[in-house]
Coordinates of C-alpha atoms in Angstrom, one line a residue:
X1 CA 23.1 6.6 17.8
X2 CA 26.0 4.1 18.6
X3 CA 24.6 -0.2 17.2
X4 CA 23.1 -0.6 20.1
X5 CA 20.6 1.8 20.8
X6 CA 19.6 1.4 17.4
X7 CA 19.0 -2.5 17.9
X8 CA 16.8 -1.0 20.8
X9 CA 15.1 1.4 18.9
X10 CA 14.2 -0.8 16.0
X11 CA 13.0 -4.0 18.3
X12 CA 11.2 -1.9 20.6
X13 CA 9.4 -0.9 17.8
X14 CA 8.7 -3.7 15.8
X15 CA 8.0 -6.1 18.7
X16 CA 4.3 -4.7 18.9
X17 CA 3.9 -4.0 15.5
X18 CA 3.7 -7.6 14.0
X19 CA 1.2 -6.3 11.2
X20 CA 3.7 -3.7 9.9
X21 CA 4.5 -3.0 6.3
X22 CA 8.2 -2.3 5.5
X23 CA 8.4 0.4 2.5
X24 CA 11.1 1.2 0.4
X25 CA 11.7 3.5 -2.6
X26 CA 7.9 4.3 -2.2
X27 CA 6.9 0.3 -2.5
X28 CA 5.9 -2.2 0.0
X29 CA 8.2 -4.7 0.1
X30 CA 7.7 -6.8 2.9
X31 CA 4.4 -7.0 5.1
X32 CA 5.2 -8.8 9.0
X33 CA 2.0 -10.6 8.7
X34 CA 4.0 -12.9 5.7
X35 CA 7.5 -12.0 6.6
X36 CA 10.2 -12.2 9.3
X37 CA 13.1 -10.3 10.6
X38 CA 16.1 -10.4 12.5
X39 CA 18.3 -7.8 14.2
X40 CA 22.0 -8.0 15.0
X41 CA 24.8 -6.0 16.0
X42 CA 27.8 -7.9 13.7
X43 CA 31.2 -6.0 13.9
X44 CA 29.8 -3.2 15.6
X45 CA 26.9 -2.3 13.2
X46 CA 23.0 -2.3 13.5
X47 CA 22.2 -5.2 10.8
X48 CA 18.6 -5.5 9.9
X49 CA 17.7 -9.0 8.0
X50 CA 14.3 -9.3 6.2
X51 CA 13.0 -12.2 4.4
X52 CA 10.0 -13.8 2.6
X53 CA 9.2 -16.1 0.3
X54 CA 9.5 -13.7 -2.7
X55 CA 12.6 -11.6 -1.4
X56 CA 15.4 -11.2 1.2
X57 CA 17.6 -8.3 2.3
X58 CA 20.5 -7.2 4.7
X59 CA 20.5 -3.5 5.5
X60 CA 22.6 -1.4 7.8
X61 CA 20.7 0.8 9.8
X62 CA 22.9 4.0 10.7
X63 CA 19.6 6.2 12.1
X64 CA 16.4 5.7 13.3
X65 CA 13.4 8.1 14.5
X66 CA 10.1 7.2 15.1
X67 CA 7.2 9.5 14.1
X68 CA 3.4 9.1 14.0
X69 CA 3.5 4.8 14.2
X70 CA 6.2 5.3 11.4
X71 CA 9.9 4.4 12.2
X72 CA 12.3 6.5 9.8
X73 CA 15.4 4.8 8.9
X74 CA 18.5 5.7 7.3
X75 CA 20.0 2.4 5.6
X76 CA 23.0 1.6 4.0
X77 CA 22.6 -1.3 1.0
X78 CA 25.4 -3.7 1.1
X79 CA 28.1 -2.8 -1.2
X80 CA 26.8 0.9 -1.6
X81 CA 27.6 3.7 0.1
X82 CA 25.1 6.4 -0.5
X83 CA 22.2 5.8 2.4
X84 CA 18.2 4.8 1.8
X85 CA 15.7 5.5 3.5
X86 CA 13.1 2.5 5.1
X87 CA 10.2 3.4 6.7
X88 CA 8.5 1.0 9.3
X89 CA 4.8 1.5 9.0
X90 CA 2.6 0.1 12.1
X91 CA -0.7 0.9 10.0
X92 CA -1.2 -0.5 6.6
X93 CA -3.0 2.5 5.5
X94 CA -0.2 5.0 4.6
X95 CA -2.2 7.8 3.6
X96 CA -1.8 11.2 5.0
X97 CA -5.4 12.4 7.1
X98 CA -5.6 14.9 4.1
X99 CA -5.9 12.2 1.7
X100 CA -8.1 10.5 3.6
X101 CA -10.3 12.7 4.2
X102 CA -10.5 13.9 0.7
X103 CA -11.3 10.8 -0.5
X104 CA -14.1 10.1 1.6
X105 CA -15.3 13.7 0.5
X106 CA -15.1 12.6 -3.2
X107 CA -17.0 9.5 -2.0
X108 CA -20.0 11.1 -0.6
X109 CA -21.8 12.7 -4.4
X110 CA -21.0 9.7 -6.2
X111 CA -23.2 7.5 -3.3
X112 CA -25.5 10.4 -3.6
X113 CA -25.7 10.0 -7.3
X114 CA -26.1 6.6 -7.7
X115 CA -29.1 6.3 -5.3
X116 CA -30.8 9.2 -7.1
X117 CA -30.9 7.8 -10.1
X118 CA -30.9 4.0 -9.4
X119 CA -34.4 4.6 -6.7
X120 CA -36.5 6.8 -8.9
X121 CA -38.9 8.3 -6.6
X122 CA -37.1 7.8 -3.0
X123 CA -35.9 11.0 -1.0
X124 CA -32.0 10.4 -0.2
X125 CA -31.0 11.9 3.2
X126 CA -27.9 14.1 2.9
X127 CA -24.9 11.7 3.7
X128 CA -22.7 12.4 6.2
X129 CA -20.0 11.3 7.8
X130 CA -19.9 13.2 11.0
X131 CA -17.9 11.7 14.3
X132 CA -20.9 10.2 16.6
X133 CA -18.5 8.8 19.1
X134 CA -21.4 7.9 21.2
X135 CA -22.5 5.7 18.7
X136 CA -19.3 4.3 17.5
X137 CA -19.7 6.4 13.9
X138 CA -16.7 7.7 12.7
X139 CA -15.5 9.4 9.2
X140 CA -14.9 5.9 7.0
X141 CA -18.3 5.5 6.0
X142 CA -20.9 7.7 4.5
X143 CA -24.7 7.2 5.7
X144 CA -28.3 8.2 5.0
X145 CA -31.4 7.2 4.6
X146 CA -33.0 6.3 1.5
X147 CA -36.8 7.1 1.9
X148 CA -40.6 6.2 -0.1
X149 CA -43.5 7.0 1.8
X150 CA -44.0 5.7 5.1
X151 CA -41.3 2.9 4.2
X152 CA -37.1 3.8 4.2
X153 CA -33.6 2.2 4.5
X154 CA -30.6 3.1 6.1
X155 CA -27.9 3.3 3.8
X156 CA -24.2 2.7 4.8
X157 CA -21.2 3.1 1.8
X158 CA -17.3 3.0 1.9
X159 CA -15.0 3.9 -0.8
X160 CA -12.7 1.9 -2.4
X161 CA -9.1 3.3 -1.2
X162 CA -10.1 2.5 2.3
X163 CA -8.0 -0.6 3.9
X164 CA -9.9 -4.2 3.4
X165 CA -10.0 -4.4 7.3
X166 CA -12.4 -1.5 7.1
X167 CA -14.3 -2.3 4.1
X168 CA -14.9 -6.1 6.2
X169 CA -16.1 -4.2 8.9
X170 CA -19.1 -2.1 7.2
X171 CA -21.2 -4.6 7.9
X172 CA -21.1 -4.1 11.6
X173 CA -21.6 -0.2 11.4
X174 CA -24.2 -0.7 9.1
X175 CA -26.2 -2.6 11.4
X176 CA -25.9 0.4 14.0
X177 CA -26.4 2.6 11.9
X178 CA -29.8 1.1 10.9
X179 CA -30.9 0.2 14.2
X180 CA -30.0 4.0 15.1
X181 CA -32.3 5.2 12.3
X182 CA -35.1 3.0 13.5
X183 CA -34.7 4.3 17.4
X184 CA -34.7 7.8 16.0
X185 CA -37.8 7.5 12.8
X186 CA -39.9 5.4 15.4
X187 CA -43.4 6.6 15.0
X188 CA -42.7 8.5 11.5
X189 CA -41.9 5.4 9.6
X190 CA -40.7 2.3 9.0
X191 CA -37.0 1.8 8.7
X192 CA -37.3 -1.6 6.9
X193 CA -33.8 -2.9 6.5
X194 CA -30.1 -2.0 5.3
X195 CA -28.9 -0.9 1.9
X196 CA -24.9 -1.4 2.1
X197 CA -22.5 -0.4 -0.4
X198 CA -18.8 -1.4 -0.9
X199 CA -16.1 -1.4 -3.2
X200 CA -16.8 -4.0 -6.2
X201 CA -14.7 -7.1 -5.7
X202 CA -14.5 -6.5 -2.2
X203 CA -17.9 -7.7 -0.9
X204 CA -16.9 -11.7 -0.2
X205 CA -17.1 -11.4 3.6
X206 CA -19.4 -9.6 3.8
X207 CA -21.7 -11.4 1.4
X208 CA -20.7 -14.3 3.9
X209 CA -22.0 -12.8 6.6
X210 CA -25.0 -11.4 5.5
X211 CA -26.0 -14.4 4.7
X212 CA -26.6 -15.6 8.6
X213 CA -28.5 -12.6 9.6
X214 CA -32.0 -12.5 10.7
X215 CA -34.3 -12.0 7.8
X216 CA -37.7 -11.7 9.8
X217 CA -35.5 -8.3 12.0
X218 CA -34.7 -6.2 8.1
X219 CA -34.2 -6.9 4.8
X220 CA -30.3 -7.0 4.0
X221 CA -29.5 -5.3 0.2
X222 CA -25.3 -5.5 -0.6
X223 CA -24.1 -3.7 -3.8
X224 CA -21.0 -3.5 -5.2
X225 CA -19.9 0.1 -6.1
X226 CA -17.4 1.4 -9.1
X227 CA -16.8 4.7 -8.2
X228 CA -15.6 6.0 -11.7
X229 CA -18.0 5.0 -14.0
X230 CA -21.1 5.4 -11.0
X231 CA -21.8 1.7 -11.8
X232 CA -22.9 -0.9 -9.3
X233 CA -24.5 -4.6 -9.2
X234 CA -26.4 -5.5 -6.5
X235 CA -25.1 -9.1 -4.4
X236 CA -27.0 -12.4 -3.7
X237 CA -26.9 -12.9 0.0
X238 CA -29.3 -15.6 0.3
X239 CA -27.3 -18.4 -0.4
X240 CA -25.5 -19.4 3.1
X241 CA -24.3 -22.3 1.6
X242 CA -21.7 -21.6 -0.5
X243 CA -18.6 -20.3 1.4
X244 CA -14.9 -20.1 0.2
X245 CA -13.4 -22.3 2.9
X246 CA -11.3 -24.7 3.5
X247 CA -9.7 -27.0 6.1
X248 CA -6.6 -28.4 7.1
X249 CA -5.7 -32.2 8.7
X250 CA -5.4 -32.5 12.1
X251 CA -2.2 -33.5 12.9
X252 CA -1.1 -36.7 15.3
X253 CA 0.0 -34.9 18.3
X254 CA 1.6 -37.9 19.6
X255 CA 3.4 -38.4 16.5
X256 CA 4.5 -34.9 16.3
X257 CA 6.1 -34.7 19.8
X258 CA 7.7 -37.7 19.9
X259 CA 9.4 -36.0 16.8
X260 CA 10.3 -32.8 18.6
X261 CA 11.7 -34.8 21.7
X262 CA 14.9 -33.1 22.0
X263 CA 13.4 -29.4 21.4
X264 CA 11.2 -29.8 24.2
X265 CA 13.4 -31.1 26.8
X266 CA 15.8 -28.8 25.3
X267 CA 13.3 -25.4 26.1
X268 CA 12.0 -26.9 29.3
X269 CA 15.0 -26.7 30.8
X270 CA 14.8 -23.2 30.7
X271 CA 11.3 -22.8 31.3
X272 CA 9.4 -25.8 32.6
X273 CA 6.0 -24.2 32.4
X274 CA 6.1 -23.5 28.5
X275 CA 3.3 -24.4 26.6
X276 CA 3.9 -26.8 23.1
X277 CA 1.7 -26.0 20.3
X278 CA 1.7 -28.3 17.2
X279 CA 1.4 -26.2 14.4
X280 CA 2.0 -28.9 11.8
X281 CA 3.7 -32.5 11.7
X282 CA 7.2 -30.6 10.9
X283 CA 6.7 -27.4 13.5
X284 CA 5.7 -27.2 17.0
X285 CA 5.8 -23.5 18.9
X286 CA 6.8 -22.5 22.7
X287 CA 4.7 -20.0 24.2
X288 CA 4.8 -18.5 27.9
X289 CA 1.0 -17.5 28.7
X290 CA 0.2 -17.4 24.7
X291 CA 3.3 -15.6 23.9
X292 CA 5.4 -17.3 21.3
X293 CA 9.1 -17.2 21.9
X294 CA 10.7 -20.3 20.1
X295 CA 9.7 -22.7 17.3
X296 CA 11.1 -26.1 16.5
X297 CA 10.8 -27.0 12.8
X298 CA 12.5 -29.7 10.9
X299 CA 15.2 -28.9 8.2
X300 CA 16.7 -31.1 5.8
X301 CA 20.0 -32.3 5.9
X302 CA 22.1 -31.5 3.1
X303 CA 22.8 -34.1 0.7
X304 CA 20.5 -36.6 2.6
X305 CA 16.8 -37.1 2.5
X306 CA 16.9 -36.8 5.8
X307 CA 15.9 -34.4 8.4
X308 CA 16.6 -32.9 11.5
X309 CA 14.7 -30.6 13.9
X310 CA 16.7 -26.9 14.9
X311 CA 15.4 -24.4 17.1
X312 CA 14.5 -20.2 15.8
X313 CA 13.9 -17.9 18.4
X314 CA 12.1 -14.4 18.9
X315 CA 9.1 -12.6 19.4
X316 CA 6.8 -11.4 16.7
X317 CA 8.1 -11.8 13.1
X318 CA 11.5 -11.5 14.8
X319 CA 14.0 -14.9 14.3
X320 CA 17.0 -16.0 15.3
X321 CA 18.3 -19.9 14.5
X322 CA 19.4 -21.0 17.5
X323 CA 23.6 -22.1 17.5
X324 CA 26.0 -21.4 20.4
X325 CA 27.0 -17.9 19.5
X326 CA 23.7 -16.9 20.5
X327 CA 22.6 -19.2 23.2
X328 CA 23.2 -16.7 25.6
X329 CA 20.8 -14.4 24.1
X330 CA 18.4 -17.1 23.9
X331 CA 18.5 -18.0 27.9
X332 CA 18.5 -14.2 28.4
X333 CA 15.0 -13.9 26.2
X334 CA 13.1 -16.8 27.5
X335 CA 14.2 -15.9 31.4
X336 CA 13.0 -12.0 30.8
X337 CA 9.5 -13.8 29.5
X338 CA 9.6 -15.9 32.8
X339 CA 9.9 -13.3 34.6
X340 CA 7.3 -10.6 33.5
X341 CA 4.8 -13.1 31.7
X342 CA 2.3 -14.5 35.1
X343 CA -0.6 -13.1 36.7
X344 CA 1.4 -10.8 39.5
X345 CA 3.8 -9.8 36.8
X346 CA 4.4 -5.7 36.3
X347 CA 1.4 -4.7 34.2
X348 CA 3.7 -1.9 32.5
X349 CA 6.2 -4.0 31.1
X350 CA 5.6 -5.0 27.2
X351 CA 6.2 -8.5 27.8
X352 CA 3.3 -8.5 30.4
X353 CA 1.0 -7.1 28.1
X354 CA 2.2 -8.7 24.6
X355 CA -1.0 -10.5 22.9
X356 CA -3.8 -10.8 26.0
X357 CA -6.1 -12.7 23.7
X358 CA -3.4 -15.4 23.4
X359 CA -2.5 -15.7 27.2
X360 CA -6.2 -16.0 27.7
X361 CA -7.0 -18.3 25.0
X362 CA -3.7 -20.3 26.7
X363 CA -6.3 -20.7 29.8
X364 CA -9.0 -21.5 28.3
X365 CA -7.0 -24.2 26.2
X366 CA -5.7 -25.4 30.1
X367 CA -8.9 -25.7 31.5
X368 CA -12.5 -24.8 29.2
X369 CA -14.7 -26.0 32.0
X370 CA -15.0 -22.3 33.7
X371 CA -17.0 -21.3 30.8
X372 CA -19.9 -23.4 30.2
X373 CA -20.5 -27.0 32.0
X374 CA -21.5 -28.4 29.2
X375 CA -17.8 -28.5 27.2
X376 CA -16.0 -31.8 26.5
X377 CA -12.3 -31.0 28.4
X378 CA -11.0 -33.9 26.6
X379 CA -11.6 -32.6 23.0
X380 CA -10.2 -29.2 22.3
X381 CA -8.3 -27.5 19.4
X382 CA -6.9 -23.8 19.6
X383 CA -5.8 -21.8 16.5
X384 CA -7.6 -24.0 14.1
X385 CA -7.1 -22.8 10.9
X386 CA -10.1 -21.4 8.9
X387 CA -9.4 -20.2 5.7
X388 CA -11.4 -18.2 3.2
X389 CA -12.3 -15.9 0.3
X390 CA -10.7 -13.3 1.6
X391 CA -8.3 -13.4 4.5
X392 CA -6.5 -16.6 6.7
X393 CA -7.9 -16.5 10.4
X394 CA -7.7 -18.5 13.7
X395 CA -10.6 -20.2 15.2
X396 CA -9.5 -19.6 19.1
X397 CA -11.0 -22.2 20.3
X398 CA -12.7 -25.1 18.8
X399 CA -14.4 -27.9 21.3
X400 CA -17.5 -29.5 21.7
X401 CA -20.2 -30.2 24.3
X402 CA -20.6 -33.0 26.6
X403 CA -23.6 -34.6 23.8
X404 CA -21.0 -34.4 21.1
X405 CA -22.0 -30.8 19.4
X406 CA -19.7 -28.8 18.1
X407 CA -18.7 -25.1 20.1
X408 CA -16.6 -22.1 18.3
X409 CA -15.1 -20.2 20.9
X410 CA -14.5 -16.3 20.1
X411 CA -12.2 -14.7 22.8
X412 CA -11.7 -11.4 23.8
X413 CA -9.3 -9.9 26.1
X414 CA -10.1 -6.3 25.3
X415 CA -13.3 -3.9 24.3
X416 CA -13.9 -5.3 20.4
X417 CA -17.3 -4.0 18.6
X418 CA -16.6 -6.5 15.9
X419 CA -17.1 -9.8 18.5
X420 CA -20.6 -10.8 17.6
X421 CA -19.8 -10.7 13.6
X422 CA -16.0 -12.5 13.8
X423 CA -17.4 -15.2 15.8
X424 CA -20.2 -15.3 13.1
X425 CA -17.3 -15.7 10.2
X426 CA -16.2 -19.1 12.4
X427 CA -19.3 -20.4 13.4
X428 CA -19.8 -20.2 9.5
X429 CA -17.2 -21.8 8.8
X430 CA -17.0 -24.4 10.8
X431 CA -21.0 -25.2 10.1
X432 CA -20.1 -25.4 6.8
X433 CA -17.5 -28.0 7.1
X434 CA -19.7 -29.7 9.9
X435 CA -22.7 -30.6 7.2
X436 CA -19.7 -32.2 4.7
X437 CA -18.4 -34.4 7.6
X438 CA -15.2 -32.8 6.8
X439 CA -14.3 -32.7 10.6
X440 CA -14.1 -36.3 11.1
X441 CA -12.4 -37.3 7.6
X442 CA -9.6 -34.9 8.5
X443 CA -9.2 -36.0 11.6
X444 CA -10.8 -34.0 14.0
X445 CA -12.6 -35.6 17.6
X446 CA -11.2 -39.0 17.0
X447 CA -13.1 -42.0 18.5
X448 CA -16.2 -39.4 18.9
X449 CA -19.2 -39.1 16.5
X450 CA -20.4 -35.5 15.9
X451 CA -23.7 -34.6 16.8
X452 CA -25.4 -33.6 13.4
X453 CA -27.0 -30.0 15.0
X454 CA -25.7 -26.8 14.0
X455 CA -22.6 -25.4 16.1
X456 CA -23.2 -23.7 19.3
X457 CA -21.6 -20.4 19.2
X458 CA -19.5 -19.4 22.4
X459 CA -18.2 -15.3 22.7
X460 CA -15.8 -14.7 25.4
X461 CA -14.5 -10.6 26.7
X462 CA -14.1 -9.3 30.4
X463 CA -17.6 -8.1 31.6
X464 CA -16.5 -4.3 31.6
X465 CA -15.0 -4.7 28.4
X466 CA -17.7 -6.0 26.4
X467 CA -18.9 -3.7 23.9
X468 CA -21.9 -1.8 24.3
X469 CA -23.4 -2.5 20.9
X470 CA -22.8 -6.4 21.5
X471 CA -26.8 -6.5 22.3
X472 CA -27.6 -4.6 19.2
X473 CA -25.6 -6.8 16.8
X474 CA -26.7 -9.8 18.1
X475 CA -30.1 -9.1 17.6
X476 CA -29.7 -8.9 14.2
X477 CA -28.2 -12.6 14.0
X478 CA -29.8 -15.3 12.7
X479 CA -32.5 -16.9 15.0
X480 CA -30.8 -20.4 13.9
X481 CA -27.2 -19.8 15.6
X482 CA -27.1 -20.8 19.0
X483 CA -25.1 -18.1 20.6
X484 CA -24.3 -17.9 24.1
X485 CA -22.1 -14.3 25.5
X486 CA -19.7 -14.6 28.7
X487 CA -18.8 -12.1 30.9
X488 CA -15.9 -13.1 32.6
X489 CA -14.0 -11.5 36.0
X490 CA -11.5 -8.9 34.9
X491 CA -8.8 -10.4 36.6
X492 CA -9.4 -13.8 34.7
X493 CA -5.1 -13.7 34.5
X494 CA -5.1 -15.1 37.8
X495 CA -8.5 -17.4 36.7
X496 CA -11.4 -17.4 34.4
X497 CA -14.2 -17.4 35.9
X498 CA -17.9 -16.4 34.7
X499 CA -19.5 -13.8 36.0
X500 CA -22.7 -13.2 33.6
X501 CA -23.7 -15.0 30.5
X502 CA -26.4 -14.3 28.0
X503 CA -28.4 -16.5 25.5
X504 CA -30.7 -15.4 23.0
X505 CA -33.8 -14.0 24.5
X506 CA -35.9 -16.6 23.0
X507 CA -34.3 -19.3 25.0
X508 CA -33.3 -17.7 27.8
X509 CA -33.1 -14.6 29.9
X510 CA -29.8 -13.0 31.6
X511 CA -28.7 -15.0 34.6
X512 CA -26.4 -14.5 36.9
X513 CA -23.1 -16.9 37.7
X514 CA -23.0 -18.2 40.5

């Protein structure tokens, strides 16, 4: 493969693969969620440049192949001239479906075991973990029942070598699972709640979460599991008020831009539409429709206390500092976004369909009245960060309602059976904060006073992608979260617009937009 075809290969790849893990000699050594990348073609060779805060490295790549999400390369260290191999993984999870499946095998008798002898005198179901497409069950998770009488509980369990991604998302199948026992034991007996087993020291989001579901619908048991010695300690999910969170100042928009003059006028020449985002008082972003493309960050000047702003460019993890040797490449990336990235663009092309989410949060951000009449458009916030026990996330959208009430705004652009319960991790959150006052202190809403209620809870997906069992897991959600679920038009690329919306049925029914 001559330097440039690999340079193709390898940013073809990586482009769409910003949660990649890059291995080497058997180890991870840099995850894409943390890290960044460049690619260049110096003296005719494919150089690939990866950096962190813990390590950097220059390799030559001399082959690439690209294999089940992993792309295979052969790489030269500098100074060495016996090749490596690096392998590009797109999914974090590198084990073969062998190992996988025999560890979820291996799973099954120890769950079987434990409830045995931990519920003296309950029948336990045989657990299985049988594909039920129909109802979204797949192999990750063994289930059962655990049964006494005329009373029982659905039990859901995962093992420990699974990724945390699907350890966090238990909870959600374990709700189906237990409302698909009930449908299918109604009129034999009573399914009373959920008994849900994960991996011990894994349980914090999920603790989290439990906590906001609706007591009066089940009772909600969480254990923590240890596999090799069959031991496990069952999890306090009452307490709602104690979540690992915290939250960053806002930051003086005007402030910030002023800083950043140059930068902008600097990108806007090129592309007069593209959107700023502040993303702290020394870095501001460039998106096209939600895709980032540039950043403008402040560097210090050497020998001086002083600093001055400079320009990195590329999509995903990829970056480039921006100098005149490679202006040209610049121009040519922000005019091939320019011309893909909008409405009528060719729905084929990667840059068209690059992060939907984003472009649509990017018009919501423009223009939040098409959702609900009731939001502020003056007092809005997108990618609010919302940090806790267990992972760094985005609030999309964060606004409030014409009396002053807070609103957490969970998008979708695509078909997501975890909506109801990731919006419940922000509306969390941001409650949490709400009853210290923390918005205000930091900044947040200036000139406005909060109104002291609980946040409204706002969930966002086109109407045909909107997951069937939506309904069912919002059921389960606590009666005191005020949750509202929009439908919008499938083609909301050329404009959102609403085309159902549903509120909880005890306030009101399902009504049509207008």
């Amino acid at each position: 493969m001559t330097p440039e075809s690999l340079i193709r290969t390898v940013e073809d790849f990586l482009v769409c693969a910003r949660d990649a893990v890059i291995i080497e000699d058997g180890a991870v050594v840099f995850d894409l969620a943390q890290s960044k990348y460049s690619i260049s073609g110096e003296r005719n060779k494919c150089l690939l440049h990866l950096w962190s805060t813990e390590r950097n490295f220059v390799r030559r790549v001399l082959e690439a192949e690209v294999k089940n999400e992993i792309l295979r390369l052969a790489v030269q260290r500098m100074g060495q001239a016996k090749p490596t191999k690096l392998e590009i993984c797109r999914e974090r999870d590198r084990r073969t479906p062998t190992a996988k499946r025999a560890a979820r095998m291996a799973y099954q008798p120890t769950l079987q075991r434990v409830l045995q002898r931990q519920f003296p005198g309950c029948t336990v179901d045989r657990l299985s973990t049988a594909m039920d497409l129909e109802r979204s069950f797949g192999p990750v998770y063994a289930r059962g029942l655990l049964r006494r009488g005329q009373s029982a509980f659905a039990v859901l369990g995962v093992n420990g070598q699974e990724s945390q991604g699907s350890i966090d998302a238990a909870l959600t199948f374990g709700i189906l699972w237990l409302d698909a026992c009930r449908i299918a034991k109604a009129g034999k007996f009573v399914v009373e709640g959920l008994k849900l087993f994960l991996p011990a020291g894994a349980s914090a989001l999920t603790r989290e979460r439990m906590a906001h579901l609706n007591g009066e619908a089940a009772k909600w048991h969480l254990y923590e599991l240890e596999e090799r010695g069959d031991n496990f300690k069952e999890m306090d999910v009452s307490d709602c008020g104690n979540v690992a969170t915290r939250l960053v100042h806002s930051t003086d928009e005007s402030v910030t831009l002023a800083r950043f003059t140059s930068a902008i006028s600097q990108v806007r020449e090129l592309m007069s539409e593209a959107e700023v985002a502040i993303l702290s008082p020394a870095e501001i972003a460039f998106r096209c429709y939600g895709l980032e493309f540039a950043r403008a960050r402040l560097k210090h000047k050497p020998g001086s206390f002083q600093s001055t702003p400079e320009i990195v460019f590329g999509l995903g993890a990829q970056e480039r500092i921006l100098s005149d040797a490679n202006s040209a490449a610049f121009m040519q990336l922000v005019r091939s976004i320019g011309e893909v990235r909008h409405a009528s663009g060719p729905r084929d092309h990667p840059l068209w369909r690059l992060h939907p989410e984003r472009w649509l949060e990017s018009l919501v951000v423009r223009d939040v009245a098409p959702l609900d009449e009731r939001l502020d458009l003056g007092c809005l916030y997108s990618q609010v960060p919302a940090f806790s026990a267990s992972d760094r996330a985005m609030i999309d959208v964060l606004t409030i309602t014409r009396d002053a009430r807070l609103a957490v705004v969970e998008l979708k652009a695509d078909e997501d059976i975890h909506l109801p319960l990731q919006g419940l991790d922000y509306w969390a959150r941001v409650a949490w904060h709400h009853t210290r006052g923390e918005f205000q202190r930091f900044g947040y809403f200036p000139g406005r006073e909060l109104c002291p209620d609980k946040p409204l809870l706002v969930l966002v997906a086109p109407a045909l992608h909107v997951h069937p069992a939506t309904d069912t897991l919002l059921h389960y959600i606590s009666p005191e979260i005020d949750w509202l679920l929009l439908g919008i038009d499938e083609r909301w690329r050329e404009g959102v617009r609403v085309v159902f919306r549903k509120r909880p049925v005890r306030n009101v029914q399902i009504t049509k937009a207008g």
